[in-house]
PDB file of C-alpha atoms and ligand atoms in Angstrom:
ATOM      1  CA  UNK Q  25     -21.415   3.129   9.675  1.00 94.00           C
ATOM      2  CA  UNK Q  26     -19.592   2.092  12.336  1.00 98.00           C
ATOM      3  CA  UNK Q  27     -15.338   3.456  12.712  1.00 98.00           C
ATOM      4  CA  UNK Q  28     -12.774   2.628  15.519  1.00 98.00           C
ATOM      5  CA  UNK Q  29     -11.159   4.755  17.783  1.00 98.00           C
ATOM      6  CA  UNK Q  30      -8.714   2.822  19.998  1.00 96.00           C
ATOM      7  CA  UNK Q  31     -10.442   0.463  21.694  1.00 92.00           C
ATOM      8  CA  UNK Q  32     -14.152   1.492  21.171  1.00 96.00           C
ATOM      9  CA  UNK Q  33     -16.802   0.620  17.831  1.00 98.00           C
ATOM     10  CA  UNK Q  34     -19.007   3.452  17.427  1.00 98.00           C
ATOM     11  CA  UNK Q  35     -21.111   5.132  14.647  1.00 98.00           C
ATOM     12  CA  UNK Q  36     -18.959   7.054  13.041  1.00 98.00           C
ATOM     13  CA  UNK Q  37     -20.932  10.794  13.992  1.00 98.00           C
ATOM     14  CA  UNK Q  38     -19.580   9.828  17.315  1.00 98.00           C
ATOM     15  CA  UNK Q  39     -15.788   9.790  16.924  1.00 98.00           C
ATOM     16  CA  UNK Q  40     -14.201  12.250  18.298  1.00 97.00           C
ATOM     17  CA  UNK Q  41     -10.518  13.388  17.379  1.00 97.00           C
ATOM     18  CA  UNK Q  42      -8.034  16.294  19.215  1.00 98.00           C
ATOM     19  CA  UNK Q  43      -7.435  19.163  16.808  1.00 98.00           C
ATOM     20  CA  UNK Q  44      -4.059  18.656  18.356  1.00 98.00           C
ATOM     21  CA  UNK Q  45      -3.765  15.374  17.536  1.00 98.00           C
ATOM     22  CA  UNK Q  46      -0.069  14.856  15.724  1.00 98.00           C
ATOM     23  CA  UNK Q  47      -1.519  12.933  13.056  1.00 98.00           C
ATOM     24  CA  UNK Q  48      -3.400  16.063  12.595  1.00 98.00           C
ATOM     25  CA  UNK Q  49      -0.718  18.768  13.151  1.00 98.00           C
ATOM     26  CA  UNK Q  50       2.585  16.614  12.052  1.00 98.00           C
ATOM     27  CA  UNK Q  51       1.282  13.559  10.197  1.00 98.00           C
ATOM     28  CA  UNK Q  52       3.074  11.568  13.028  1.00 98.00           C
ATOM     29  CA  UNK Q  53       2.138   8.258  12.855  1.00 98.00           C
ATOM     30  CA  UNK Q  54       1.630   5.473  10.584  1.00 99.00           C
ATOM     31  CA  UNK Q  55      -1.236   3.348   8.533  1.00 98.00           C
ATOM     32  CA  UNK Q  56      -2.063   0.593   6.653  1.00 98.00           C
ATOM     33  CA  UNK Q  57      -4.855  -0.767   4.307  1.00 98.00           C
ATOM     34  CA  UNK Q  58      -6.439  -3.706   4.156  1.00 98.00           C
ATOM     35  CA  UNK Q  59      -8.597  -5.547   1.242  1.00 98.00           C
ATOM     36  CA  UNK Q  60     -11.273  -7.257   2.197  1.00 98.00           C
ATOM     37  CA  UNK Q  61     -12.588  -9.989  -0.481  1.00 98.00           C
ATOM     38  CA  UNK Q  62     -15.900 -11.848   0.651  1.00 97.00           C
ATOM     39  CA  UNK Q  63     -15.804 -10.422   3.908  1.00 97.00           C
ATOM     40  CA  UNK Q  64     -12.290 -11.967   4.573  1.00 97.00           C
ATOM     41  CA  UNK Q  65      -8.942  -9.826   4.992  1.00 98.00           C
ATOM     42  CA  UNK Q  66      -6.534 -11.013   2.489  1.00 98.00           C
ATOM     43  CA  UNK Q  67      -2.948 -10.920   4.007  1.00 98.00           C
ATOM     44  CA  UNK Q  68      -3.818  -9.412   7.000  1.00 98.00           C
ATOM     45  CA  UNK Q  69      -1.279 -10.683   9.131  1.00 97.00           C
ATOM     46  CA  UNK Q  70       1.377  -9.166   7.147  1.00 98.00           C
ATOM     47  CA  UNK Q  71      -0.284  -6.096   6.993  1.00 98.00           C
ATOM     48  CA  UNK Q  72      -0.503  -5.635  10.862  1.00 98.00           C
ATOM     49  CA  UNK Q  73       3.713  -7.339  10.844  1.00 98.00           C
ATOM     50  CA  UNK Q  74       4.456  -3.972   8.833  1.00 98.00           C
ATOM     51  CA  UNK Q  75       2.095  -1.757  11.155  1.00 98.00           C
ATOM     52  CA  UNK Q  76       4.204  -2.383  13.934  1.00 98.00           C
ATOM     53  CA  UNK Q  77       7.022  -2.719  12.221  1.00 98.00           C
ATOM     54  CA  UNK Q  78       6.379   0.976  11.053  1.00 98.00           C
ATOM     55  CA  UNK Q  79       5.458   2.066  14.187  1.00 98.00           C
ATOM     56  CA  UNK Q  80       8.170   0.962  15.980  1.00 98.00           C
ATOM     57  CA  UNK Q  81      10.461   2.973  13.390  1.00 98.00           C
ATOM     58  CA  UNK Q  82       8.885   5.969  14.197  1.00 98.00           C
ATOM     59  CA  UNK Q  83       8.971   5.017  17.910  1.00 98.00           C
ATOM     60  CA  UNK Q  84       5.252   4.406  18.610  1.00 98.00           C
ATOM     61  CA  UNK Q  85       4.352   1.327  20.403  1.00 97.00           C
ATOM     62  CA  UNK Q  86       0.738  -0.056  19.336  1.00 97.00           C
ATOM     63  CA  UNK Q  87      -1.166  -0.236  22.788  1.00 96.00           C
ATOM     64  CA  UNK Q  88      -2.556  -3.763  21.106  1.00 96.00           C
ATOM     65  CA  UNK Q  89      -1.621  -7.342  20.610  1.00 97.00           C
ATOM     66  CA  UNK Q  90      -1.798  -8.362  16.969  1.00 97.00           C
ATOM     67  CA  UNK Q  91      -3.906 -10.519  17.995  1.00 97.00           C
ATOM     68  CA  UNK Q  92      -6.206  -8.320  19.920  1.00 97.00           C
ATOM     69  CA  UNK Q  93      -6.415  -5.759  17.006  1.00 97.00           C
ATOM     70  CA  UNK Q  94      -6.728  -8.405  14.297  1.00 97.00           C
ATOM     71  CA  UNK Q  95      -9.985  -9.688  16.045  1.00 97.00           C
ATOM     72  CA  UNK Q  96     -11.089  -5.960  16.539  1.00 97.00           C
ATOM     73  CA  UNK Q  97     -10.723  -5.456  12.604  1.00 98.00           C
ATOM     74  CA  UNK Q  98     -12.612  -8.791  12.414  1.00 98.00           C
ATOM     75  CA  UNK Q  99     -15.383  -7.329  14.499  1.00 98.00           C
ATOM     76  CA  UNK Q 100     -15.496  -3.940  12.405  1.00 98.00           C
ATOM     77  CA  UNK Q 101     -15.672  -5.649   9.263  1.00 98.00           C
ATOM     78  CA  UNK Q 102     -19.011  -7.722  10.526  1.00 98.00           C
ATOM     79  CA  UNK Q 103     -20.092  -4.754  11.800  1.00 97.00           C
ATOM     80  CA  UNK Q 104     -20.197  -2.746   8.585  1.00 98.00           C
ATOM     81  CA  UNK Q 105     -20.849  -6.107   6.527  1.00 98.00           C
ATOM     82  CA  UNK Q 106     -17.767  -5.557   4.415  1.00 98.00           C
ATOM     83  CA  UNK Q 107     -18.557  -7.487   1.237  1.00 97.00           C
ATOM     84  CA  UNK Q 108     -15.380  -6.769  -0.980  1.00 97.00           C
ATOM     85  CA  UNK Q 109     -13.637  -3.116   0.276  1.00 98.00           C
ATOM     86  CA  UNK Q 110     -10.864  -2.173   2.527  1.00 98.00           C
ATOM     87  CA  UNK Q 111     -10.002  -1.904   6.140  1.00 98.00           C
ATOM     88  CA  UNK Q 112      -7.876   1.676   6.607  1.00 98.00           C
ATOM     89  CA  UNK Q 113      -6.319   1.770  10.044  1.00 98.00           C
ATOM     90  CA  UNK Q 114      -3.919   4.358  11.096  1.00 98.00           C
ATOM     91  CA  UNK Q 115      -1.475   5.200  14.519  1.00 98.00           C
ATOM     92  CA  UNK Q 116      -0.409   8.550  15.609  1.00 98.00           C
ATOM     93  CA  UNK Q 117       1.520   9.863  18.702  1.00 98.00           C
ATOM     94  CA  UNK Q 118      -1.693  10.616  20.172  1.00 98.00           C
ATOM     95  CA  UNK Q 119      -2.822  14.707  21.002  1.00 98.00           C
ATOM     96  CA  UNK Q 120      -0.985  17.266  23.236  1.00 98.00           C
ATOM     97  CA  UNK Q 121      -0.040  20.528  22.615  1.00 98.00           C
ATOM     98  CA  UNK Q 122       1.860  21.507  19.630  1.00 98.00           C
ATOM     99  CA  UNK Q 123       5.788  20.888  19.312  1.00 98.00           C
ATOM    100  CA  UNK Q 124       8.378  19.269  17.483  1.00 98.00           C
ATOM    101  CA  UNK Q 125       9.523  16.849  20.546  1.00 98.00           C
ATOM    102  CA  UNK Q 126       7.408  13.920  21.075  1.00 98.00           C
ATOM    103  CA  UNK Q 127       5.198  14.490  24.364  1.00 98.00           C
ATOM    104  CA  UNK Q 128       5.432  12.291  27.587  1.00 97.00           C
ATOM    105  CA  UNK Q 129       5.267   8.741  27.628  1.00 93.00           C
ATOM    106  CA  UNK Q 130       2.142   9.435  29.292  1.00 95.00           C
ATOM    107  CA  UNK Q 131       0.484  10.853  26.052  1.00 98.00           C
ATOM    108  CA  UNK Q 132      -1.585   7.491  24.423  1.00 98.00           C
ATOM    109  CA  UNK Q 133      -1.128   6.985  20.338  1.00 98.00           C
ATOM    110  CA  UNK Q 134      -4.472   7.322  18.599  1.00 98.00           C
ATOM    111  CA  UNK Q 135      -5.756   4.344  16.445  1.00 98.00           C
ATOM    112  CA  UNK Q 136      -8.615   4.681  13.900  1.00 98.00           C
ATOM    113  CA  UNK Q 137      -9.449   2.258  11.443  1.00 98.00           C
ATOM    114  CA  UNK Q 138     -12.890   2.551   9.291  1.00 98.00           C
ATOM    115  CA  UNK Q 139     -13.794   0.294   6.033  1.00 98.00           C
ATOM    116  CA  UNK Q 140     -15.426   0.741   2.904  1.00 97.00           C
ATOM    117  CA  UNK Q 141     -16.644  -1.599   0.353  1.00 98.00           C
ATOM    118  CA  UNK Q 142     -14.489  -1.102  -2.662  1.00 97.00           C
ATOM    119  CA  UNK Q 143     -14.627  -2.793  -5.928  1.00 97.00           C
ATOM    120  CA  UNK Q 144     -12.275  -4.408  -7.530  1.00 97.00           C
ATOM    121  CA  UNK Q 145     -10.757  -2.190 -10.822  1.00 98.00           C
ATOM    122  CA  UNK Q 146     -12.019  -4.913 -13.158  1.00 98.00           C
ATOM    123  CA  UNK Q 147     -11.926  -3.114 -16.264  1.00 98.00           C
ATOM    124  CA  UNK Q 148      -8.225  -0.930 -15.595  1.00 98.00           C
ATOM    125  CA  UNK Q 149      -7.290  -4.977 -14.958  1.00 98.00           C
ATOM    126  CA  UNK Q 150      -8.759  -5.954 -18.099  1.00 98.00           C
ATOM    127  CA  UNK Q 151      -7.049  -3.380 -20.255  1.00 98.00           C
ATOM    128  CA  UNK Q 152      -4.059  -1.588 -18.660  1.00 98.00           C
ATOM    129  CA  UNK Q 153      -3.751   2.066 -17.663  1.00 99.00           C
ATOM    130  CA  UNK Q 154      -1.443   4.809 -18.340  1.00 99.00           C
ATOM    131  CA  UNK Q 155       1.520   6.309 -16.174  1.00 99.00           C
ATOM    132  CA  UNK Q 156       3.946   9.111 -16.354  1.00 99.00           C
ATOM    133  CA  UNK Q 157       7.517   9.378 -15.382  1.00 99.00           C
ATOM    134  CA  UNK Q 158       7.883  11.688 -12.140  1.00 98.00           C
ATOM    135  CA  UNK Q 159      10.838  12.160  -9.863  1.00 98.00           C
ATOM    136  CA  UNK Q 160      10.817  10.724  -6.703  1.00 98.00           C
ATOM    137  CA  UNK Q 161      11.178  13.315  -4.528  1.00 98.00           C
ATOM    138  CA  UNK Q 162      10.476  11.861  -1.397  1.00 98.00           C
ATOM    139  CA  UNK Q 163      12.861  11.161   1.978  1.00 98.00           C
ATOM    140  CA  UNK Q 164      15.056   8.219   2.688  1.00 98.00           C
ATOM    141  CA  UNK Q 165      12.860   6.687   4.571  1.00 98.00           C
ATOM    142  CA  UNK Q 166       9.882   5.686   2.343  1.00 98.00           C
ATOM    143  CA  UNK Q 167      10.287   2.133   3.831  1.00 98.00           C
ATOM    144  CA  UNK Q 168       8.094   3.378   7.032  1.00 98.00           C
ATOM    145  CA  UNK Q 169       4.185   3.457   6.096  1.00 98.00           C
ATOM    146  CA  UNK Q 170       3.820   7.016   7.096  1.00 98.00           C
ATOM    147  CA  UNK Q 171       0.930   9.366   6.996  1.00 98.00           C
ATOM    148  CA  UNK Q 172       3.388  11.989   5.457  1.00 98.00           C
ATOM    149  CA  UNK Q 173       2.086  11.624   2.042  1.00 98.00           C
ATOM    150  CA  UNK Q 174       2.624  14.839   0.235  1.00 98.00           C
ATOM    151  CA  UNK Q 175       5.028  14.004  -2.659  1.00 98.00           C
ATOM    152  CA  UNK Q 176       2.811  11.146  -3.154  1.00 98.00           C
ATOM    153  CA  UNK Q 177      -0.017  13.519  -3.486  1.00 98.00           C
ATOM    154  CA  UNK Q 178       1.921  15.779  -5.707  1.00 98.00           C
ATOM    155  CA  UNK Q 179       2.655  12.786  -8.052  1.00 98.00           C
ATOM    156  CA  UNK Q 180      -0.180  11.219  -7.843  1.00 98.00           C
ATOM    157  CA  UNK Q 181      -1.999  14.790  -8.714  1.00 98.00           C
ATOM    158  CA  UNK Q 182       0.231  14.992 -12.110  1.00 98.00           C
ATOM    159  CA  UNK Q 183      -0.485  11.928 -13.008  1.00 98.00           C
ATOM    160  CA  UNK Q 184      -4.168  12.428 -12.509  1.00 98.00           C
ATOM    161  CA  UNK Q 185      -3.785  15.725 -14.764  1.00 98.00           C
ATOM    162  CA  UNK Q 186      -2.106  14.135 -17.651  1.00 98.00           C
ATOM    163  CA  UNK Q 187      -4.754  11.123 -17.923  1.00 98.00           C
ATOM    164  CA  UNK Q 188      -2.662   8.451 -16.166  1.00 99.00           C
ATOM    165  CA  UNK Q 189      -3.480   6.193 -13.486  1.00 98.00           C
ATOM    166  CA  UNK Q 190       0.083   6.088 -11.298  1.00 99.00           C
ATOM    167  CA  UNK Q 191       3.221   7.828 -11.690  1.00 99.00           C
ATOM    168  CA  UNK Q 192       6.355   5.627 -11.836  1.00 99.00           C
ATOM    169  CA  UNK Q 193       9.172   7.843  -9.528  1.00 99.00           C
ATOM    170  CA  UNK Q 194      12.803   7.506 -10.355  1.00 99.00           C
ATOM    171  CA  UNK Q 195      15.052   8.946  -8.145  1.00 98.00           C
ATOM    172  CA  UNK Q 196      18.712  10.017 -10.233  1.00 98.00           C
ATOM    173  CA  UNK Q 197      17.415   8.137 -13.330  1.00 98.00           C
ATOM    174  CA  UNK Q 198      16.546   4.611 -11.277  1.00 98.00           C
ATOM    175  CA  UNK Q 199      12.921   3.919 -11.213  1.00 99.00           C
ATOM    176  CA  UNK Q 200      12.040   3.443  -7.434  1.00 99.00           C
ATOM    177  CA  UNK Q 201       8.124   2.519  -7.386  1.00 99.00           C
ATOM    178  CA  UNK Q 202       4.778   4.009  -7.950  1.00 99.00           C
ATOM    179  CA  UNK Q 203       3.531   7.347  -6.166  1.00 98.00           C
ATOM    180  CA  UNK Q 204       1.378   4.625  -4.413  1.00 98.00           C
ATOM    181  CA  UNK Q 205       1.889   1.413  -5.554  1.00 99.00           C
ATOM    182  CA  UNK Q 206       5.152  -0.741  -6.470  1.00 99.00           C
ATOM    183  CA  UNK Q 207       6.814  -0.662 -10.195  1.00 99.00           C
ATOM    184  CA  UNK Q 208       7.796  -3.867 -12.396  1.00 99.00           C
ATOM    185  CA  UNK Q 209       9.187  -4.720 -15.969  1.00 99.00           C
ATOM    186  CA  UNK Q 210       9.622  -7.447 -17.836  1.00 98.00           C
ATOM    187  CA  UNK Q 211      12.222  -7.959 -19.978  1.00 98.00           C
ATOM    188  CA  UNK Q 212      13.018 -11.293 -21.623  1.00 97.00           C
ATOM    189  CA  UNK Q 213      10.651 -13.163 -19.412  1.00 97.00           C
ATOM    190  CA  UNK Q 214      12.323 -11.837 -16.122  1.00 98.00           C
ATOM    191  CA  UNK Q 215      10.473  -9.564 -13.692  1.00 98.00           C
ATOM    192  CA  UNK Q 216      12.625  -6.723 -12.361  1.00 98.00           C
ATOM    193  CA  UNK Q 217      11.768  -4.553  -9.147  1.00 99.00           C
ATOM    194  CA  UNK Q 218      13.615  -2.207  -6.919  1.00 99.00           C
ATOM    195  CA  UNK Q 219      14.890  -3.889  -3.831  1.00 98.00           C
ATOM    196  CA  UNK Q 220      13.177  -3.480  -0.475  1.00 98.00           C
ATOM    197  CA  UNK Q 221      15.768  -0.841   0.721  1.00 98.00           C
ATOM    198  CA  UNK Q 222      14.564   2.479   2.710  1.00 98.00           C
ATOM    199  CA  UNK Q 223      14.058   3.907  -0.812  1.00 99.00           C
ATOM    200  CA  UNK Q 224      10.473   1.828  -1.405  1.00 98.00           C
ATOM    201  CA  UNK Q 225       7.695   0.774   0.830  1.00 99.00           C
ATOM    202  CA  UNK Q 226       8.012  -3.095   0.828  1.00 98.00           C
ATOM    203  CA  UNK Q 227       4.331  -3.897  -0.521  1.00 98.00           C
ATOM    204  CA  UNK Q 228       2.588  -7.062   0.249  1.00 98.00           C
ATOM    205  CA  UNK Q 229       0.961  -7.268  -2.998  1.00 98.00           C
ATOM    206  CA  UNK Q 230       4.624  -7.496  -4.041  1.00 98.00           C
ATOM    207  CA  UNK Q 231       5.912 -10.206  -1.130  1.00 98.00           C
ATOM    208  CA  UNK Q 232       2.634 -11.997  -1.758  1.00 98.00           C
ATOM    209  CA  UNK Q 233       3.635 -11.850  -6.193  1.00 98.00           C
ATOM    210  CA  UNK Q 234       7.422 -12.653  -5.060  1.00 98.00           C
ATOM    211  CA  UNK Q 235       6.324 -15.817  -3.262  1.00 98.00           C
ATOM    212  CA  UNK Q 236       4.323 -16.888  -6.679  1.00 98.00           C
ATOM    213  CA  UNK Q 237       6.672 -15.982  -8.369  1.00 98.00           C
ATOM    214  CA  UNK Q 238       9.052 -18.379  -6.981  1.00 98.00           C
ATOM    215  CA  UNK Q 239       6.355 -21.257  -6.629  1.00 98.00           C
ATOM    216  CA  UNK Q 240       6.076 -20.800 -10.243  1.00 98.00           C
ATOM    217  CA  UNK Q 241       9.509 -20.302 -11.333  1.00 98.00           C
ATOM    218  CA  UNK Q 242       9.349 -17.132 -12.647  1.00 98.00           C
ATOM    219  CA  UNK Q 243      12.262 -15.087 -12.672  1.00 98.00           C
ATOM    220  CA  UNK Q 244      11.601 -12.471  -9.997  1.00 98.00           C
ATOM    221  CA  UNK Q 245      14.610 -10.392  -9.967  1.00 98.00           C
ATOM    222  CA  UNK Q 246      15.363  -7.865  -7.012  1.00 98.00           C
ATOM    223  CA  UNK Q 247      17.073  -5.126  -8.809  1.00 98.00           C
ATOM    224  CA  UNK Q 248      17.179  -1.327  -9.478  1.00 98.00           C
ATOM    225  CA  UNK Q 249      16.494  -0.016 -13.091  1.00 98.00           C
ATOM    226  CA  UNK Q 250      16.768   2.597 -15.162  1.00 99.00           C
ATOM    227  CA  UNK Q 251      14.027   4.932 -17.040  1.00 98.00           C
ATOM    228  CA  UNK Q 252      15.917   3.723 -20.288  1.00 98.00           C
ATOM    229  CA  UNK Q 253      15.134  -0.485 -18.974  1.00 98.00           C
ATOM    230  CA  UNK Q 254      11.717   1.099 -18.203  1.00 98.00           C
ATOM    231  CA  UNK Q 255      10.978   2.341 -21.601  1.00 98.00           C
ATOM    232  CA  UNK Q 256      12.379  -0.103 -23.656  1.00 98.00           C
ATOM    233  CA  UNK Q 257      10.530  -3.089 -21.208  1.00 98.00           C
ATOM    234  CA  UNK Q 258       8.428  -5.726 -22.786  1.00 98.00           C
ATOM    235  CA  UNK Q 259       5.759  -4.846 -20.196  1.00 98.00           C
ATOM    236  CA  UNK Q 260       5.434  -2.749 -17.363  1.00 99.00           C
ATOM    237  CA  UNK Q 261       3.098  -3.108 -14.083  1.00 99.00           C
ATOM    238  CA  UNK Q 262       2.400  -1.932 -10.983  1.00 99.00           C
ATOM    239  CA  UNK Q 263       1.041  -3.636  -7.477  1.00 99.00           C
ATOM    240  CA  UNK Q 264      -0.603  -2.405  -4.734  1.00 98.00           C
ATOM    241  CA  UNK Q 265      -3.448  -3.705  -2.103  1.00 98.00           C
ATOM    242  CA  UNK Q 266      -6.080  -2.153  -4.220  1.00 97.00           C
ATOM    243  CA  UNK Q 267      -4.654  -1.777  -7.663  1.00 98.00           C
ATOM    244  CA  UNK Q 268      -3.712  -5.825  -7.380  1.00 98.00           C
ATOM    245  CA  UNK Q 269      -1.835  -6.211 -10.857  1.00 99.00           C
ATOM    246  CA  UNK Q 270      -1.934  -3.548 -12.951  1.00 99.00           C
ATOM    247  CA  UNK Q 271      -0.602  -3.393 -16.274  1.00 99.00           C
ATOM    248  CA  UNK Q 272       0.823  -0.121 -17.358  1.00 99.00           C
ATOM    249  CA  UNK Q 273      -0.195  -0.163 -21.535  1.00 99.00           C
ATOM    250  CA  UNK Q 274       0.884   3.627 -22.011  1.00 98.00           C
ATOM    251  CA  UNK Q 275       4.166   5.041 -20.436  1.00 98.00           C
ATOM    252  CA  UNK Q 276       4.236   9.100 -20.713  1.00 98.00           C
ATOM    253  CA  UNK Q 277       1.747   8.890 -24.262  1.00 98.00           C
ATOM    254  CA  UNK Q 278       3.937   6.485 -25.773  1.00 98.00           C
ATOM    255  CA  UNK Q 279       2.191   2.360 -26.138  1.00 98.00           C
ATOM    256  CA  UNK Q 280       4.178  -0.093 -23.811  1.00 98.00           C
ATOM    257  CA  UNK Q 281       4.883  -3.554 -26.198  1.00 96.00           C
ATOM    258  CA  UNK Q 282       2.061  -3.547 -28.831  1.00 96.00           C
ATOM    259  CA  UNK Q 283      -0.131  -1.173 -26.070  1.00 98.00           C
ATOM    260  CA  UNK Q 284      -2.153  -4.287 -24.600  1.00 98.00           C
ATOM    261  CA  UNK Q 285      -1.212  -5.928 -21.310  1.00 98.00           C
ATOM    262  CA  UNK Q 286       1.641  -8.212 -21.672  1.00 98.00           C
ATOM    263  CA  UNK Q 287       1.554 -12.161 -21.358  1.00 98.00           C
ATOM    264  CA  UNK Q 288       3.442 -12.599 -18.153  1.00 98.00           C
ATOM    265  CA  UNK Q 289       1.617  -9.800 -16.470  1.00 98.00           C
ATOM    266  CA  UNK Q 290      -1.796 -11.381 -17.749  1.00 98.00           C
ATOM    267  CA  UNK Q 291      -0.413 -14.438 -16.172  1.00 98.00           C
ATOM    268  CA  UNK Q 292       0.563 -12.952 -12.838  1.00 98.00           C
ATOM    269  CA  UNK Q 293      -3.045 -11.555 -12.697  1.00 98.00           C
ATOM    270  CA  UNK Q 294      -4.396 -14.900 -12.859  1.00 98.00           C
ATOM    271  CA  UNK Q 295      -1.976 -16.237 -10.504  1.00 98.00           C
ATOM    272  CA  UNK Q 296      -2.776 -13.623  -7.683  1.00 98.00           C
ATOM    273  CA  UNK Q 297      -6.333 -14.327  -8.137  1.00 98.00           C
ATOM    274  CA  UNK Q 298      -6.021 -17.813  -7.958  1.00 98.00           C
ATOM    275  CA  UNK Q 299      -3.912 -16.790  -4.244  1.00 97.00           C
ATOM    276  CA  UNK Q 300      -7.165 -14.540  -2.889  1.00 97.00           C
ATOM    277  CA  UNK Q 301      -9.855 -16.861  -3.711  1.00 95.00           C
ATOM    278  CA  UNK Q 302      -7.717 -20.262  -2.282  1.00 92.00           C
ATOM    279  CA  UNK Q 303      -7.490 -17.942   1.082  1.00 85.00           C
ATOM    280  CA  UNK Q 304     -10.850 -16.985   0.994  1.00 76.00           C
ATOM    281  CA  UNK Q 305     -12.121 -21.011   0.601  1.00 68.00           C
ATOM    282  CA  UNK Q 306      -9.475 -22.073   3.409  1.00 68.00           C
TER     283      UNK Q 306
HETATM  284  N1  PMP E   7       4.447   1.891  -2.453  1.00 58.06           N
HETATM  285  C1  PMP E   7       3.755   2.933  -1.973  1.00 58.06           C
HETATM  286  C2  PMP E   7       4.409   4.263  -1.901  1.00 58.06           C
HETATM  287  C3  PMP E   7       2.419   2.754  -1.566  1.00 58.06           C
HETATM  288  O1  PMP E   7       1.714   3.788  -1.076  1.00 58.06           O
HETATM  289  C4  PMP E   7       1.816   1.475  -1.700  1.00 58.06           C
HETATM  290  C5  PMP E   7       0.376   1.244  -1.340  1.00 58.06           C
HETATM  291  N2  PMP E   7       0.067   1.618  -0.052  1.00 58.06           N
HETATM  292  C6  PMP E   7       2.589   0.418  -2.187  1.00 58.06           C
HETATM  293  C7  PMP E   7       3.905   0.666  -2.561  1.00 58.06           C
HETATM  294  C8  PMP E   7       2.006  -0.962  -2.323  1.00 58.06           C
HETATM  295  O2  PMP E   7       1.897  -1.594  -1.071  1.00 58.06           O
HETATM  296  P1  PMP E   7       0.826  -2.723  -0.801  1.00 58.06           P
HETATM  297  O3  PMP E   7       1.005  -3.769  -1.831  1.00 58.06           O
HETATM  298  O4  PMP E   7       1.145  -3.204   0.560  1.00 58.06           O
HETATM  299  O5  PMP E   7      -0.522  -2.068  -0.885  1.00 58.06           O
END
């Protein structure tokens, strides 16, 4: 298997990282993942627009082009003959000993990217998985892609415990977004979602769903709601890179609609599909 470590594709027994590295100590930097259908990124230029754009909110410049590191991700990929699976890629402040205060300018970030083939959660697709309520009790940031992931963890950790697939956060009694993916309802035919504020990670599986959304002419409504809206919804979901469009059937025990996935989430499934495999053909 062959990884990345800045510049360089080698076999992965080969990389070599600082045990002060302030990914490592601090989980200072950033990351993003990437699917990969047929060997193809899907969205990968607005995957690499938030990289940088969540680097540069942490103050981390990306020693590459996008350009240059878009055709280095190409390269990996065909390396590793990446079939359907993910590209992982991550940025840190680079290694020097330990302290709060970023080091010198001369101090290099750290990039590492690897993939993995992984496949696509047909059957959770097919018949909807199960989430709990959990509160958000992340920073005010959660708009930066950072490797700080702990209350995610924590969440995701309940949720795992209890049988469900995601927990849905709420922060003060408005539901935010998923402990790793973004949060939906439907009510009367209208899709509601939190607005990209610093509260959410903007998610390209949910730019990519607001953009068919509108070519579609589905209501696609950019707007907090409560854990009441969420329990009484029609149908709930949830998007993320891997988790595409996932419809949430069971919401803390209790059967969302009639406990099947709902008919405009069904719909939005075969909508996004239809947008991966007209990329992949282009
Ligand atoms: N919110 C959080 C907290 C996430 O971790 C993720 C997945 N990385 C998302 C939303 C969904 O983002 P995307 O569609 O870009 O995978």
């Amino acid at each position: 298997v062959k990884v990345m470590v800045n510049d360089k594709i080698m076999d992965r027994s080969e990389a070599v990282i600082d045990i002060e590295d302030r990914g490592y100590q601090f989980g200072d930097g950033v990351y993003e993942v990437i699917r990969i259908y047929d060997g193809v990124m899907f969205t990968g230029d607005e995957h690499l627009e938030r990289f940088y754009s969540s680097a540069e909110k942490i103050q981390i410049t990306v020693p590459f082009q996008k350009e240059e590191l878009l055709d280095l991700m190409n390269q990996l990929i065909k390396e590793n003959n990446v079939k359907d699976g993910s590209v992982y890629m991550q940025l840190t402040r680079g290694a020097s000993p330990r302290n709060h205060v970023f080091p010198s300018k001369d101090i290099k970030p750290v990039l590492t990217a690897y993939t993995k083939e992984v496949a696509r959660p047909v059957e959770s697709l097919e018949n909807g998985v199960a989430a709990m309520i959990a509160d958000d009790i992340r920073w005010l940031r959660c708009d930066i892609k950072s490797l700080n992931l702990l209350p995610n963890l924590l969440a995701k950790q309940a949720a795992t415990e209890q049988g469900c697939y995601e927990a849905i956060l709420h922060r003060d009694g408005l539901v935010t977004e998923g402990s790793s993916s973004n949060a939906y309802i439907v009510v009367d035919g209208k899709i509601k979602t939190h607005p990209a504020t610093n509260l959410i990670l903007n998610g390209i599986t949910r730019q990519v769903l607001a953009r068919i959304c509108q070519n579609n002419n589905i209501p696609f409504v950019e707007e907090a709601f409560t854990l009441d809206e969420l329990r009484n919804a029609d149908e709930i979901f949830v998007t993320s890179t891997t988790s595409e469009v996932m419809p949430v059937v069971k919401l803390d025990g209790t059967e969302v609609g009639d406990g099947n996935p709902g008919e405009l989430t069904r719909k939005l499934q075969t909508l996004f599909v239809e947008e991966f495999e007209s990329v992949k053909k282009a």
